[in-house]
Coordinates of C-alpha atoms in Angstrom, one line a residue:
X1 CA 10.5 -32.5 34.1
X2 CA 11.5 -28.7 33.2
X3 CA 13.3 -26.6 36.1
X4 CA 12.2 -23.7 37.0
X5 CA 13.9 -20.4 38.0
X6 CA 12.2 -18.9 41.3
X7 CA 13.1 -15.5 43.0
X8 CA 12.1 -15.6 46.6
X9 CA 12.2 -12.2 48.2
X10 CA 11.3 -11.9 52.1
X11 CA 12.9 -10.4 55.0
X12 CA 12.9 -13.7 57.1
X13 CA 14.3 -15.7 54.1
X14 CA 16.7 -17.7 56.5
X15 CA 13.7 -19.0 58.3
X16 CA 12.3 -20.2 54.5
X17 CA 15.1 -22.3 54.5
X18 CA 13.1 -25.8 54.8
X19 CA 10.9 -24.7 52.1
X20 CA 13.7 -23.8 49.9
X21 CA 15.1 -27.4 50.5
X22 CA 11.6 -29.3 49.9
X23 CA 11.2 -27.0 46.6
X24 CA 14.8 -27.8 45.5
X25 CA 14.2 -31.8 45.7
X26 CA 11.3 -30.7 43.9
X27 CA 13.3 -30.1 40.5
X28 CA 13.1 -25.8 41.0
X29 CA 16.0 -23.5 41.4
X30 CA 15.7 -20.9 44.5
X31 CA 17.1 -17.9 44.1
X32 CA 16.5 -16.5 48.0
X33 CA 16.7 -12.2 48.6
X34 CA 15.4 -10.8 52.1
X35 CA 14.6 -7.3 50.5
X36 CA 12.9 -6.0 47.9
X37 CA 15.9 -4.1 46.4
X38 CA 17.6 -7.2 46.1
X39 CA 14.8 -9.0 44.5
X40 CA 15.0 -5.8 41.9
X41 CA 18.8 -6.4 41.4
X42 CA 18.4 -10.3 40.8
X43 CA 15.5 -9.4 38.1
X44 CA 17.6 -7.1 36.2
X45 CA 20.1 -9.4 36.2
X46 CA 18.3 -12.8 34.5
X47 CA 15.2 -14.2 34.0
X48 CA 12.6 -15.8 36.2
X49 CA 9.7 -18.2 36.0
X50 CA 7.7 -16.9 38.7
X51 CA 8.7 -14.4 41.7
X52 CA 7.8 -15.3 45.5
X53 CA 7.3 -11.5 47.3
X54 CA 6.8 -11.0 50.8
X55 CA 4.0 -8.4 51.1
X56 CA 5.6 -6.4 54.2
X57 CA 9.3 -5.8 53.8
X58 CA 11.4 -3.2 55.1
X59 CA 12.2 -0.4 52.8
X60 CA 10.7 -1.3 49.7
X61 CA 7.1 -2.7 50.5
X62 CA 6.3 -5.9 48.0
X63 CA 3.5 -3.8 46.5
X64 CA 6.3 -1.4 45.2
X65 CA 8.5 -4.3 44.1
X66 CA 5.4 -5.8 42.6
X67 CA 4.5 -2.5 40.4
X68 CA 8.3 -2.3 38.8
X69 CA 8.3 -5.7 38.1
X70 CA 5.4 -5.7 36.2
X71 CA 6.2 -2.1 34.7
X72 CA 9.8 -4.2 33.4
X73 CA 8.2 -7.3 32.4
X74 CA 4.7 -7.9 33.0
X75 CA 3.8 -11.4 31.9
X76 CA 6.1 -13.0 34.1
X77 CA 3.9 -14.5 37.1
X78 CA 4.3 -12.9 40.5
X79 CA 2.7 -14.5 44.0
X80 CA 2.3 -12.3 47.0
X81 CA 2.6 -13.4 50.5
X82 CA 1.1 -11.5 53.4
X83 CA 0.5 -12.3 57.2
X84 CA -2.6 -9.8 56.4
X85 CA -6.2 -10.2 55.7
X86 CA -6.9 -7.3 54.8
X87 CA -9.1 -6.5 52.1
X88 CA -7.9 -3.5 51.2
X89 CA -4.4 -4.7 50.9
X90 CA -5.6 -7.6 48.7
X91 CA -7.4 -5.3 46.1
X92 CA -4.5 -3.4 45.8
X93 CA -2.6 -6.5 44.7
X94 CA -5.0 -7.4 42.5
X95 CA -5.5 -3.9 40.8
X96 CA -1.2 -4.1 40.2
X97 CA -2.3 -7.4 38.6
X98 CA -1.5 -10.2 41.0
X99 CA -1.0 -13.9 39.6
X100 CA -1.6 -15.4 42.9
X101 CA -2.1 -14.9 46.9
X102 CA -1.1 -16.7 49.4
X103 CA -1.5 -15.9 53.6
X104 CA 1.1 -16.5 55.8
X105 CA 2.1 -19.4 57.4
X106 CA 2.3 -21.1 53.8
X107 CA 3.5 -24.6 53.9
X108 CA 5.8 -25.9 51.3
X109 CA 2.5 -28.1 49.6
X110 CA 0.7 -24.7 48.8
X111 CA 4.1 -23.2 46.9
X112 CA 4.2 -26.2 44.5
X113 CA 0.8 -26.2 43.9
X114 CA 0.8 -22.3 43.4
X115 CA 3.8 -22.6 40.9
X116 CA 2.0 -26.0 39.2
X117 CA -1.2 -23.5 38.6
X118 CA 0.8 -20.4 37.4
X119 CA 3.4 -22.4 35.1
X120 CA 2.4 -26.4 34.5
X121 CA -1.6 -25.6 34.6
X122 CA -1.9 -25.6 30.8
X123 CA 0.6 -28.9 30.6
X124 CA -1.6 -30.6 32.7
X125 CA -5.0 -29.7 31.4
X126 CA -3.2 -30.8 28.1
X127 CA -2.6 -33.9 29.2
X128 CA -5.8 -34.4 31.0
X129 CA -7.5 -33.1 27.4
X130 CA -5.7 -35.9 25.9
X131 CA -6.2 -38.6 28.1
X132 CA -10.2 -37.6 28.1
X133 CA -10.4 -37.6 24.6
X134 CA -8.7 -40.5 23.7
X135 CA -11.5 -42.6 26.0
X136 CA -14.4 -40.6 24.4
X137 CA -13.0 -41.2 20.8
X138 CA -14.0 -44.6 21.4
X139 CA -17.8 -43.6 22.4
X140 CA -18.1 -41.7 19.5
X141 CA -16.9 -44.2 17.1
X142 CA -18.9 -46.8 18.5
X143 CA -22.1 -44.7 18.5
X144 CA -21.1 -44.2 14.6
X145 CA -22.0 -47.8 14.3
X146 CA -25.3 -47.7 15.8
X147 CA -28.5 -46.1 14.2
X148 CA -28.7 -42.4 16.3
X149 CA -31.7 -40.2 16.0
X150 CA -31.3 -36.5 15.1
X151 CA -31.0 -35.4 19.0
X152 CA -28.1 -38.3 19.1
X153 CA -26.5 -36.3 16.5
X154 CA -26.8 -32.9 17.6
X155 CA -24.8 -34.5 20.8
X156 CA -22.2 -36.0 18.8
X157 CA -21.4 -32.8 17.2
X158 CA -21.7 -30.8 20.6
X159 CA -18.8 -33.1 21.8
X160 CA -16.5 -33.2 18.7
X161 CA -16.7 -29.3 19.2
X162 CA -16.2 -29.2 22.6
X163 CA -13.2 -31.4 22.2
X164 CA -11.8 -29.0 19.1
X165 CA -12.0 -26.1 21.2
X166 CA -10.3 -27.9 24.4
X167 CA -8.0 -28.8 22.3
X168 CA -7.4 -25.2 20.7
X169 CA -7.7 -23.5 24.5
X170 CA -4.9 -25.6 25.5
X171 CA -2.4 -25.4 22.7
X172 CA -1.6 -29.5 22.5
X173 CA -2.3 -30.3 18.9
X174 CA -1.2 -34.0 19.0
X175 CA -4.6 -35.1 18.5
X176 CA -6.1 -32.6 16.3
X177 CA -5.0 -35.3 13.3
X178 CA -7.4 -37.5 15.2
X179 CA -10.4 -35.5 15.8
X180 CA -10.6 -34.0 12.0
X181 CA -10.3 -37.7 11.2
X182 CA -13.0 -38.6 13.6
X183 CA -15.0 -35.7 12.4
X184 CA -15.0 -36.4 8.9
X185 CA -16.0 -39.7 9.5
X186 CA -19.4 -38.4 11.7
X187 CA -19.9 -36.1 8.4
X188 CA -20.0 -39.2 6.0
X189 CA -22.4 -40.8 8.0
X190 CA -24.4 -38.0 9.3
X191 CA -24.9 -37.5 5.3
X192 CA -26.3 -40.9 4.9
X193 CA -28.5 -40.2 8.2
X194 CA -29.8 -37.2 6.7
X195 CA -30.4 -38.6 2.9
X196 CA -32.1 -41.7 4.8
X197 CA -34.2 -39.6 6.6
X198 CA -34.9 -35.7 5.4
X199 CA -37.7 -36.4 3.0
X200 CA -40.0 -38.3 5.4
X201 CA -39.3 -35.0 7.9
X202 CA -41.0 -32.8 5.9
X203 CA -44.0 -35.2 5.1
X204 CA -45.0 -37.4 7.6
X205 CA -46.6 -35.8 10.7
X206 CA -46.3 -38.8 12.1
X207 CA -42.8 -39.4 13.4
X208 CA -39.8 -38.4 15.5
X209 CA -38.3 -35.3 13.5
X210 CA -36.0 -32.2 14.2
X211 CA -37.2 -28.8 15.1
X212 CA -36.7 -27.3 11.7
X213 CA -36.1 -23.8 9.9
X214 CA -40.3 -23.8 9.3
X215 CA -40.9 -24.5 13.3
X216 CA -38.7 -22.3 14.8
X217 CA -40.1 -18.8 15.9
X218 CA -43.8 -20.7 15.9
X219 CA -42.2 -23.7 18.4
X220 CA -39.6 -21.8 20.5
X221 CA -40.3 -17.8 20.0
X222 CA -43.8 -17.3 20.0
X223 CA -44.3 -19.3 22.9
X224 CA -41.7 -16.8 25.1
X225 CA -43.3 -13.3 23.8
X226 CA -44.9 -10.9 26.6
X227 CA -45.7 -7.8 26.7
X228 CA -42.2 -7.5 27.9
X229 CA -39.7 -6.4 24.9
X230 CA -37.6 -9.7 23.7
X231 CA -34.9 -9.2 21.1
X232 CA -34.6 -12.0 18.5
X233 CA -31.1 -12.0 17.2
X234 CA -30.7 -14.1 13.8
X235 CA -26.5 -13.9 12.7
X236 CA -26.1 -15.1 9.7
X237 CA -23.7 -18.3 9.2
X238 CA -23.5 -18.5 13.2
X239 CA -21.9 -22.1 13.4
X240 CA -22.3 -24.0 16.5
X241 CA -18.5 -23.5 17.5
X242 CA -18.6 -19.5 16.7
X243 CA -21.5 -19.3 19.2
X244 CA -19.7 -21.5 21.5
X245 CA -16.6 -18.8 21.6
X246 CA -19.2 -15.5 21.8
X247 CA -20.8 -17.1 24.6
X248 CA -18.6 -16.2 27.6
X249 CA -18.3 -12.6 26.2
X250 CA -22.5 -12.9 26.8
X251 CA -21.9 -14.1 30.5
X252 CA -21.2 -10.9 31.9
X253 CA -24.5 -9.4 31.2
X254 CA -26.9 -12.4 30.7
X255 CA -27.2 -15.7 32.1
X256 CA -27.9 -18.9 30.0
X257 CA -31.5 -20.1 30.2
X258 CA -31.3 -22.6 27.9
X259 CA -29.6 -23.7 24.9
X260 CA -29.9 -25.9 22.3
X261 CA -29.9 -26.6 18.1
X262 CA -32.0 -27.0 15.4
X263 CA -31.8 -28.4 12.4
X264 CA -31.3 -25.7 9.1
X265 CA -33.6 -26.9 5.7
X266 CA -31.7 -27.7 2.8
X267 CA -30.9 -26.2 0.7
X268 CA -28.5 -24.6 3.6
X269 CA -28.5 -21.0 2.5
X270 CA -30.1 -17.7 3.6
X271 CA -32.4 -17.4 0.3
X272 CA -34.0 -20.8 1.4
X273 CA -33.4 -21.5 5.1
X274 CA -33.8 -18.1 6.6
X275 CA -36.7 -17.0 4.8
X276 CA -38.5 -20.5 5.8
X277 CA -37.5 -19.1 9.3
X278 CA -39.5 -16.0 9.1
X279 CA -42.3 -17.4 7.0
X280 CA -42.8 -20.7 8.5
X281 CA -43.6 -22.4 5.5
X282 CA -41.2 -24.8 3.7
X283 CA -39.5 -22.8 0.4
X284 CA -42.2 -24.2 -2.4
X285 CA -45.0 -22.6 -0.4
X286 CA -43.1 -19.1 -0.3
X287 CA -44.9 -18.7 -3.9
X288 CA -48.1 -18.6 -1.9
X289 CA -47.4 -15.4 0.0
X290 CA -45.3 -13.7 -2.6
X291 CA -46.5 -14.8 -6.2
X292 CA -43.4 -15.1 -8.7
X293 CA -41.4 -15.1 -5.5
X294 CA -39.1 -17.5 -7.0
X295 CA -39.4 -16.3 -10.5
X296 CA -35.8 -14.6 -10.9
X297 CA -33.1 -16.6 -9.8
X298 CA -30.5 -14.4 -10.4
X299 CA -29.6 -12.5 -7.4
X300 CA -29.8 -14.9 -4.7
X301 CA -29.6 -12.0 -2.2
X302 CA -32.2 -10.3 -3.1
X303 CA -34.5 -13.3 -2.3
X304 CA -34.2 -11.7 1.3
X305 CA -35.8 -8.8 0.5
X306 CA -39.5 -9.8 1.8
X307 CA -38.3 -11.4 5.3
X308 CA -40.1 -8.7 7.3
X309 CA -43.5 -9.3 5.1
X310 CA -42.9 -13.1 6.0
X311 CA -42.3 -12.5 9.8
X312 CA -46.0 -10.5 9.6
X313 CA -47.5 -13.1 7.6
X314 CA -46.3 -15.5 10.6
X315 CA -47.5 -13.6 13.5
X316 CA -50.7 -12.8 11.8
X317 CA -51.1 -17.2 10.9
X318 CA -50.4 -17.7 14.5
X319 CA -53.3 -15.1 16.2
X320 CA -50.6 -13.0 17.3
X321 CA -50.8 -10.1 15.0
X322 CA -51.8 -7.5 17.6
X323 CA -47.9 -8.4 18.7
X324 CA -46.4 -5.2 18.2
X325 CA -42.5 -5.7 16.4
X326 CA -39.4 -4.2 14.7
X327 CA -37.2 -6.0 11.9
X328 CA -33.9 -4.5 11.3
X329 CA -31.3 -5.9 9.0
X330 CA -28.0 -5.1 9.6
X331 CA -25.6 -4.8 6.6
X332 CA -22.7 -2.2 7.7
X333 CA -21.5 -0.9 10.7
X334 CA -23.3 2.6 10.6
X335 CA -26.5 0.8 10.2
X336 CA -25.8 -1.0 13.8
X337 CA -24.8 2.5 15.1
X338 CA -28.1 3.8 14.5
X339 CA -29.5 1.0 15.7
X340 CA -27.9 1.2 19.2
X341 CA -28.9 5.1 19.1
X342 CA -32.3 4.4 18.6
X343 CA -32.6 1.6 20.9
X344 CA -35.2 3.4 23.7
X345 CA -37.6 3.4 20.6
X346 CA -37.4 -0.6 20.5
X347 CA -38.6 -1.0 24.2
X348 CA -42.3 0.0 23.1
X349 CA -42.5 -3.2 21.1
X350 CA -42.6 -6.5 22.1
X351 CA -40.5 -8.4 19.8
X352 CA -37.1 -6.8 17.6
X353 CA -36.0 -8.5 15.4
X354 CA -32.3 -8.0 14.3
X355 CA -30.2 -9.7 11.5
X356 CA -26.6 -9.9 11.3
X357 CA -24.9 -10.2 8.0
X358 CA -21.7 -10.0 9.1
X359 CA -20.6 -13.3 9.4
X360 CA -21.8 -14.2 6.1
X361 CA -20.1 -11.4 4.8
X362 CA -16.8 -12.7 6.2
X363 CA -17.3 -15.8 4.7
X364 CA -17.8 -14.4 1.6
X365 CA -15.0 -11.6 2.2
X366 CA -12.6 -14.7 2.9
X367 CA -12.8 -16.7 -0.6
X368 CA -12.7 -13.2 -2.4
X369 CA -10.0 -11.4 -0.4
X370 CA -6.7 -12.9 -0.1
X371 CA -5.6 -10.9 3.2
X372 CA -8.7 -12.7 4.8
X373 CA -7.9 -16.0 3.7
X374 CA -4.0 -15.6 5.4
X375 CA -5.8 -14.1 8.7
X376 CA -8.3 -17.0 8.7
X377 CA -6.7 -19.9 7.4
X378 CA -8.7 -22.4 9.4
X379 CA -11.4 -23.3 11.8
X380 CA -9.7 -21.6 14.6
X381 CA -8.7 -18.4 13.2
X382 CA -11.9 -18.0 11.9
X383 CA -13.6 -18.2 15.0
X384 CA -11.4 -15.8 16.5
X385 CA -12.4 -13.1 13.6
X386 CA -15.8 -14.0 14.4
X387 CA -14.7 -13.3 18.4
X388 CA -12.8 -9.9 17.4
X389 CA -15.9 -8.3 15.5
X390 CA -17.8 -9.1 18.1
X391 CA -15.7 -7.4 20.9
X392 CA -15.8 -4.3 18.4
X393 CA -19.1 -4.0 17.0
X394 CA -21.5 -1.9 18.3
X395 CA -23.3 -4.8 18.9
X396 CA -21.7 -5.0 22.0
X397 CA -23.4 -1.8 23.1
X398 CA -26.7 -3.0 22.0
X399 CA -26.0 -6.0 24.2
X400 CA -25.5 -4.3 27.1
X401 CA -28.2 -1.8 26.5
X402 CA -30.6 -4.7 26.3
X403 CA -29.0 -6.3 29.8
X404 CA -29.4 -3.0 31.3
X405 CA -33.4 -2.9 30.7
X406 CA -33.7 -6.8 31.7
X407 CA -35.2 -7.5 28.3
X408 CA -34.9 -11.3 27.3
X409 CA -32.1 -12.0 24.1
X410 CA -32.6 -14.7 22.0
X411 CA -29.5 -15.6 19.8
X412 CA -29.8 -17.8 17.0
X413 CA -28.6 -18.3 12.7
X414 CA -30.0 -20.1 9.6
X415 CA -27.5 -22.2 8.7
X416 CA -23.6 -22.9 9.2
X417 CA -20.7 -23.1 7.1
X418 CA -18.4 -25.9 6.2
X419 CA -14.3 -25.6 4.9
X420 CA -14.2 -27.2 1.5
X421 CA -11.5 -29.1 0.4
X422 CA -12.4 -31.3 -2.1
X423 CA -13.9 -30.4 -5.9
X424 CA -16.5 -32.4 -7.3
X425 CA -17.1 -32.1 -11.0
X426 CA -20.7 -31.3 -12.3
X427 CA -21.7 -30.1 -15.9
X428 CA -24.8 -27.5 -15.9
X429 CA -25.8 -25.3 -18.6
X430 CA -26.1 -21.0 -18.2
X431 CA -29.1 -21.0 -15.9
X432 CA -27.7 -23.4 -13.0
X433 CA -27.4 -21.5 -9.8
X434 CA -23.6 -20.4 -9.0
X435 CA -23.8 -21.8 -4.9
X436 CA -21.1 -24.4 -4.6
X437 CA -22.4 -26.5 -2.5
X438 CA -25.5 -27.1 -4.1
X439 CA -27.1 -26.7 -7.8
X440 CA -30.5 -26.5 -9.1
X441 CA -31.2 -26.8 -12.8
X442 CA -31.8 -29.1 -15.8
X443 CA -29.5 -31.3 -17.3
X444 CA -26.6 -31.4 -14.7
X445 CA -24.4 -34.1 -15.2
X446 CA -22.1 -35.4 -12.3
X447 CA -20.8 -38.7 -10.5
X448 CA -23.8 -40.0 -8.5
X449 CA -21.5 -40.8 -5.2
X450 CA -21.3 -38.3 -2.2
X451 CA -24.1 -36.3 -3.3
X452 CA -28.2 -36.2 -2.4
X453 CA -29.6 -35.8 -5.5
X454 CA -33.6 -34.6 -5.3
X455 CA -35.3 -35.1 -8.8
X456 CA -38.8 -34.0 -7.2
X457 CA -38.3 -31.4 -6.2
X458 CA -42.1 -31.1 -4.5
X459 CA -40.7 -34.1 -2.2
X460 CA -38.8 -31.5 -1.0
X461 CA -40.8 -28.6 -1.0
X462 CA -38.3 -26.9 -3.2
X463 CA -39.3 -24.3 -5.9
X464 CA -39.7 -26.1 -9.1
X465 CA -38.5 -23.4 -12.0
X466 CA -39.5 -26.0 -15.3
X467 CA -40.6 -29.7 -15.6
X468 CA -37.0 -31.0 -15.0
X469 CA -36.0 -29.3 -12.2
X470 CA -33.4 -31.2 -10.3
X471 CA -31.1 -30.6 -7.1
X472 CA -28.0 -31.8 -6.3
X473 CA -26.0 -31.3 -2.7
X474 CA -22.8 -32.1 -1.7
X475 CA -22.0 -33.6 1.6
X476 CA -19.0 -33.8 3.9
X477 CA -16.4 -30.9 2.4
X478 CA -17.2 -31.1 -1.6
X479 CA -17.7 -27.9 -3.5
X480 CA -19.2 -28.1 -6.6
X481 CA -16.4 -27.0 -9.9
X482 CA -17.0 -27.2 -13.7
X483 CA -14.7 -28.7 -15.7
X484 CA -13.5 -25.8 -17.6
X485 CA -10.7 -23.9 -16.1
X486 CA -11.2 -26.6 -13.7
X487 CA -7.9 -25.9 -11.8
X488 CA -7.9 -22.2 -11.2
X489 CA -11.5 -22.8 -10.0
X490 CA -10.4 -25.4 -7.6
X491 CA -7.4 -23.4 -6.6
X492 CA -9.5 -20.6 -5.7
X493 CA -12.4 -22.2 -3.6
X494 CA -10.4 -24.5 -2.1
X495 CA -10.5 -23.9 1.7
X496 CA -13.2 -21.3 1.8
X497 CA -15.9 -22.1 4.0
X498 CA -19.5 -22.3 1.8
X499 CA -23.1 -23.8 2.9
X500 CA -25.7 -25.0 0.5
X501 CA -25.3 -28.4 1.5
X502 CA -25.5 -31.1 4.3
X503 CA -23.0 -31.2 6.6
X504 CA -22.9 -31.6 10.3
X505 CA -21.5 -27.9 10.3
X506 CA -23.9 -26.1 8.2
X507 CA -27.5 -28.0 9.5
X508 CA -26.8 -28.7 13.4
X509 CA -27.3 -24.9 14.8
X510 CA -27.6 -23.0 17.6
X511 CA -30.6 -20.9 19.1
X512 CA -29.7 -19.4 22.8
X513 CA -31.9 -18.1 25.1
X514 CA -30.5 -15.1 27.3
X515 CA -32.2 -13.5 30.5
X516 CA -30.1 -10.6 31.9
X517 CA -28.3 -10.8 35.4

């Protein structure tokens, strides 16, 4: 067990004698003062693990001690002791940023466990982590073995992300090794669960399916609109575990009414998925609202021009086109501003709708930008990124603004992203799409293993540009790379995070509803 260094500082430290004893057989080393200059003089002089002050000290109070020790070195843990109760006193200690409190008469029991809470807490929450894990791993790798449905799934993945980010919260990486094994393993077969099963989703009315891109504003928005304003907000690329690190940033204004995922369409992009969202058709019948909607292929992005047109054509299918609305895409930060300076015109209508690009432009920003990639080398960093815009966009303001008029918030994406490690070859001529998680063209040539390959692509509802249209997705973390210049290709797009295909990542996502406090 680690010692400890403790500075005790009270005027009656003779009578603490006994509980200097108990702490000593303990394995921690006392250092006893019985003033608050002397407790100064001992600080200057070496370090500390924590510091014991009595509250009410001749001369120097512990308050005054308190605020120079913190001033000298203020991450190292101070508890205050007081005979008092009174409030005041306490918020004072609190406002010179207090680690703990404890009322006098303390008993040697409440020391220890004040110093286990301040200095072994995250060693034993480790531990515990650990020891929790390692009997859930076992669940989870059994229920690999049995035949889950699609909500079985969306639990599985809720776990291993829950366990990644205990994990991450408490620093002990001694089974991360385990859980991306354990994760890649519920990729490969929640590939095979979705090639088994995707097709008969989408045409047979007749079984147990997934709320789906096409379902979701008619299933779970439509149903919550009242004349009451409710803000719909769609951020693009929002994986599960990026919401799951927003959401107590959201807890001071709103509390949680309900969560839960849905399942993105495949392909897994914004061209296909989110406009599906906002239309409510499946991507082949996009043609029917837009002609030669899928015409020109080239710029992908601009394939998300029309989303408000679908969002009216939806409403309007649904009998609810006396709903009064606002769609606002968000592409730079100046755009948000003027959103959040606007925002008393959004209260006269009944839904906003607001799109986020900025996560997707991170992704992108990361395989481009080499500064990116070194500040987001991996899952974790990148969902602190994701953490930091959020704390310092202006959509913060609109969030509060929004909790301030008690409107409802609905958070939600249209797909994840997955960290690619490994190419796959494929061979397509100029007109195959550049995503690299999934192609579409004629004439691709590949390895038939680890991919879903759709030759119909009216199985799938996909666009169908000439008689032998084909797609191909990857699974797990492939990304597609041609052959020539094969190895600065793979150089470059290895470990950037992409979507296009089926992973547990980039379908299983979140939609949150929010009511204010």
């Amino acid at each position: 067990m680690q010692r400890y260094n403790i500075l005790w500082a009270d005027d009656e430290i003779d009578l603490l004698k006994p509980h200097i004893l108990f702490l000593s057989k303990k394995g921690y080393d006392i250092t006893p003062v019985n003033s608050g200059a002397d407790a100064l003089e001992k600080f200057g002089e070496q370090s500390y693990d924590v510091i014991f002050l009595d509250e009410n000290m001749p001369g120097m109070s512990g308050l005054e001690v308190l605020s120079q020790i913190k001033t000298m070195r203020p991450h190292v843990p101070v508890v205050m002791i007081t005979k008092s109760e009174e409030e005041s006193i306490m918020e004072e200690a609190i406002g010179a940023k207090i680690d703990d409190y404890l009322i006098k008469p303390v008993n040697p029991s409440q020391i220890v466990l004040s110093i286990k809470k301040l200095l072994e807490q995250k060693r034993i929450i480790s531990e515990k982590t650990t020891q929790s894990y390692q009997q859930d791993f076992r669940n989870i790798m059994m229920a690999f073995s049995e035949e889950m449905n699609h909500d079985e799934w969306a639990e599985v993945y809720k776990k291993l992300v829950y366990w990644e980010l205990e994990m991450e919260s408490t620093g002990n990486q001694s089974m991360a090794d385990v859980l991306k094994m354990q994760k890649d393993e519920a990729n490969v077969n929640f590939a095979k669960f979705i090639m088994r099963n995707y097709e008969e989703w989408l045409n047979n009315p007749d079984i147990e399916k997934p709320l789906m891109s096409h379902q979701l504003l008619r299933k779970k928005l439509f149903p919550k609109l009242t004349n009451e304003p409710t803000f719909f907000f769609l951020i693009d690329n929002l994986r599960y575990d990026q919401w799951k690190v927003l959401e107590p940033l959201l807890a001071e204004y709103f509390n949680l009414e309900q969560e839960s995922t849905y399942y993105s369409i495949l392909p897994t992009t914004t061209a296909f998925a989110r406009n599906s969202i906002f239309a409510g058709v499946l991507p082949a019948e996009l043609e029917k609202i837009i002609p030669n909607f899928w015409q020109d292929d080239e710029d992908e992005g601009a394939k998300n021009n029309n989303e408000k047109d679908f969002l009216q054509y939806q409403l309007k299918r649904n009998r609810l086109e006396h709903i009064k609305f606002s769609y606002h895409k968000i592409i730079h930060q100046n755009q948000s501003k003027t959103l959040v300076e606007n925002f008393s015109n959004l209260l006269h209508n009944q839904l906003n709708v607001v799109v986020y690009n900025f996560v997707d432009m991170l992704s992108h920003a990361r395989t481009d930008t080499e500064m990116i990639r070194e500040l987001a080398p991996d899952e974790a960093a990148y969902r602190s990124i994701t953490k930091s815009w959020f704390l310092h966009s202006p959509l913060v303001d609109m969030v509060r603004k929004i909790a301030e008029k008690k409107c409802r918030l609905i958070i939600t994406t249209d797909h994840g992203t997955i960290r690619t490690t490994k190419p796959y070859k494929i061979i397509g001529d100029k007109n195959t799409n550049t995503n690299l998680r999934y192609k579409q063209g004629k004439n691709l040539d590949y390895d038939k293993k680890n991919v879903f390959v759709c030759r119909k692509p009216e199985a799938l509802h996909l666009p169908k540009y000439n008689v032998s249209t084909s797609y191909v997705f990857t699974t797990e973390d492939y990304f597609f790379a041609y052959p020539n210049n094969y190895n600065h290709y793979v150089k470059y797009y290895k470990d950037t995070f992409q979507h296009g295909g089926i992973s547990l990542e980039e379908i299983i996502i979140p939609y949150v509803e929010l009511i204010p406090k």
